[in-house]
Amino acid sequence: MISRSLAISGAAVALILSGCAATQPEIEAAHVGSPGLKTVLGAGVAEPTVDAGDHEVSSAVRAGLIEAFDRQAQKAGVKIVAGGVPVKISVVEYSTRSNVARVMLGVLAGRDHIKATVNVGDARFDVEDSAHSAINGIDVVAEDVGIEAANGVAKLAGLPVGQ
């Protein structure tokens, strides 16, 4: 009986955590930028800006996304400097659940979701994350999108990318 409970608990934790981890973005060959971009990125990038478009993105979500980008960029070896290559994160899709709905209804309340296009120099790529569980909300999604954006910039700079 105990082993069955442990197996169910382990499966539940795996299900909750799956799909929430930030990944490395796929960057299409047509969007990797000019041959000199890798060299320019070596000198550093500017702190990213977030363009929410018509979406109502809170200042806390914006700040969380930028902080996660900064931390991951530093881990990956991407320098953030004043006057560096501009990084613009444009929100394309955005949805959030209320905390009450997320906690009370969990997956039945829908999902928290951010999809954005990252423009760095003359290159661009998409990043995206969603949370369906009652545990993770829009703050975790924003963090994962920031990490994924920084991983993409590191890839463009030719740096090794990790989590």
Coordinates of C-alpha atoms in Angstrom, one line a residue:
M1 CA 0.0 0.0 0.0
I2 CA 2.8 2.4 0.9
S3 CA 4.7 1.7 -2.3
R4 CA 1.5 2.4 -4.3
S5 CA 1.1 5.7 -2.5
L6 CA 4.7 6.6 -3.2
A7 CA 4.4 5.7 -6.9
I8 CA 1.2 7.8 -7.2
S9 CA 2.9 10.7 -5.4
G10 CA 6.0 10.5 -7.6
A11 CA 3.9 10.4 -10.7
A12 CA 1.9 13.4 -9.5
V13 CA 5.0 15.4 -8.8
A14 CA 6.4 14.5 -12.2
L15 CA 3.2 15.6 -13.9
I16 CA 3.1 18.9 -12.0
L17 CA 6.7 19.7 -12.9
S18 CA 6.5 18.6 -16.5
G19 CA 6.1 21.3 -19.1
C20 CA 7.2 24.0 -16.6
A21 CA 10.9 23.9 -17.1
A22 CA 12.5 26.4 -19.4
T23 CA 14.1 25.1 -22.5
Q24 CA 16.4 26.2 -25.2
P25 CA 14.6 27.9 -28.1
E26 CA 14.7 26.6 -31.6
I27 CA 16.2 29.3 -33.8
E28 CA 15.5 28.9 -37.5
A29 CA 18.4 29.3 -39.8
A30 CA 16.7 32.2 -41.6
H31 CA 16.5 34.1 -38.3
V32 CA 20.0 33.7 -36.8
G33 CA 21.1 37.2 -37.9
S34 CA 24.1 38.4 -39.8
P35 CA 27.5 36.7 -39.6
G36 CA 28.9 39.4 -37.4
L37 CA 26.2 39.2 -34.8
K38 CA 28.1 36.5 -32.8
T39 CA 31.1 38.9 -32.5
V40 CA 29.0 41.9 -31.5
L41 CA 27.1 39.8 -28.9
G42 CA 30.5 38.9 -27.4
A43 CA 30.8 42.6 -26.3
G44 CA 27.4 42.4 -24.5
V45 CA 23.7 43.0 -24.7
A46 CA 21.6 45.7 -23.2
E47 CA 19.1 44.8 -20.5
P48 CA 16.0 43.5 -22.3
T49 CA 12.9 45.6 -22.8
V50 CA 9.4 44.0 -22.7
D51 CA 6.8 45.2 -25.3
A52 CA 3.5 43.9 -24.1
G53 CA 1.6 45.1 -27.1
D54 CA -2.2 45.1 -26.3
H55 CA -1.7 42.7 -23.4
E56 CA -2.1 43.8 -19.8
V57 CA 1.1 42.5 -18.4
S58 CA 1.7 43.5 -14.8
S59 CA 4.9 45.3 -13.7
A60 CA 5.7 42.3 -11.4
V61 CA 5.6 39.9 -14.4
R62 CA 7.8 42.2 -16.5
A63 CA 10.3 42.5 -13.7
G64 CA 10.3 38.7 -13.1
L65 CA 10.9 38.1 -16.7
I66 CA 13.8 40.6 -16.9
E67 CA 15.4 39.4 -13.6
A68 CA 15.3 35.8 -14.9
F69 CA 16.9 36.9 -18.2
D70 CA 19.6 38.7 -16.3
R71 CA 20.4 35.7 -14.0
Q72 CA 20.5 33.2 -16.9
A73 CA 22.5 35.5 -19.2
Q74 CA 25.1 35.8 -16.4
K75 CA 25.2 32.0 -15.9
A76 CA 25.6 31.5 -19.7
G77 CA 28.4 34.1 -20.0
V78 CA 26.4 36.8 -21.8
K79 CA 27.4 40.3 -20.6
I80 CA 24.7 42.8 -19.9
V81 CA 26.1 46.3 -20.5
A82 CA 24.8 49.8 -21.1
G83 CA 24.9 50.4 -24.9
G84 CA 25.0 46.7 -25.7
V85 CA 23.1 45.0 -28.5
P86 CA 19.3 45.8 -27.9
V87 CA 17.2 42.9 -26.8
K88 CA 13.4 43.3 -27.2
I89 CA 10.9 40.8 -25.9
S90 CA 7.6 41.3 -27.6
V91 CA 4.6 39.5 -26.0
V92 CA 2.5 37.8 -28.7
E93 CA 0.2 35.7 -26.5
Y94 CA -0.6 36.3 -22.8
S95 CA -3.1 34.7 -20.5
T96 CA -3.3 34.5 -16.7
R97 CA -5.6 32.9 -14.2
S98 CA -6.6 34.5 -10.9
N99 CA -4.8 33.1 -7.9
V100 CA -8.1 31.9 -6.5
A101 CA -9.1 30.1 -9.7
R102 CA -5.6 28.6 -9.9
V103 CA -5.7 27.2 -6.4
M104 CA -9.3 26.2 -6.2
L105 CA -9.7 24.7 -9.7
G106 CA -6.1 23.9 -10.7
V107 CA -5.9 22.6 -14.3
L108 CA -9.7 23.2 -14.8
A109 CA -9.1 27.0 -14.5
G110 CA -7.1 27.0 -17.7
R111 CA -3.5 28.0 -18.0
D112 CA -1.1 30.8 -17.4
H113 CA 0.7 31.4 -20.7
I114 CA 3.3 33.7 -22.4
K115 CA 4.5 33.5 -25.9
A116 CA 6.9 36.1 -27.1
T117 CA 9.3 37.0 -30.0
V118 CA 12.8 37.9 -29.0
N119 CA 14.6 40.4 -31.2
V120 CA 18.4 40.7 -30.6
G121 CA 20.3 42.7 -33.2
D122 CA 19.1 41.4 -36.5
A123 CA 18.1 38.0 -35.2
R124 CA 14.9 36.8 -33.8
F125 CA 13.4 33.7 -32.2
D126 CA 10.2 32.7 -30.3
V127 CA 10.0 31.7 -26.6
E128 CA 7.0 30.2 -24.9
D129 CA 5.9 28.7 -21.6
S130 CA 2.6 27.6 -19.9
A131 CA 1.6 26.5 -16.5
H132 CA -1.5 24.3 -15.9
S133 CA -1.0 23.2 -12.3
A134 CA -2.4 24.8 -9.2
I135 CA 1.2 25.3 -7.9
N136 CA 2.7 27.3 -10.7
G137 CA 1.4 30.6 -11.8
I138 CA 2.2 33.4 -14.2
D139 CA 5.3 34.4 -12.2
V140 CA 6.9 31.0 -12.9
V141 CA 5.9 31.2 -16.6
A142 CA 7.5 34.7 -16.8
E143 CA 10.7 33.3 -15.2
D144 CA 10.9 30.4 -17.6
V145 CA 10.3 32.8 -20.6
G146 CA 13.2 35.0 -19.3
I147 CA 15.5 32.0 -19.0
E148 CA 14.6 30.7 -22.4
A149 CA 15.2 34.2 -23.9
A150 CA 18.6 34.4 -22.3
N151 CA 19.4 30.8 -23.5
G152 CA 18.6 31.9 -27.1
V153 CA 20.8 35.0 -26.9
A154 CA 23.6 32.7 -25.5
K155 CA 23.1 30.3 -28.4
L156 CA 23.4 33.2 -30.9
A157 CA 26.6 34.3 -29.2
G158 CA 28.0 30.8 -29.6
L159 CA 28.1 30.2 -25.8
P160 CA 27.3 26.8 -24.2
V161 CA 23.8 26.8 -22.9
G162 CA 22.6 25.1 -19.7
Q163 CA 19.7 25.3 -17.3

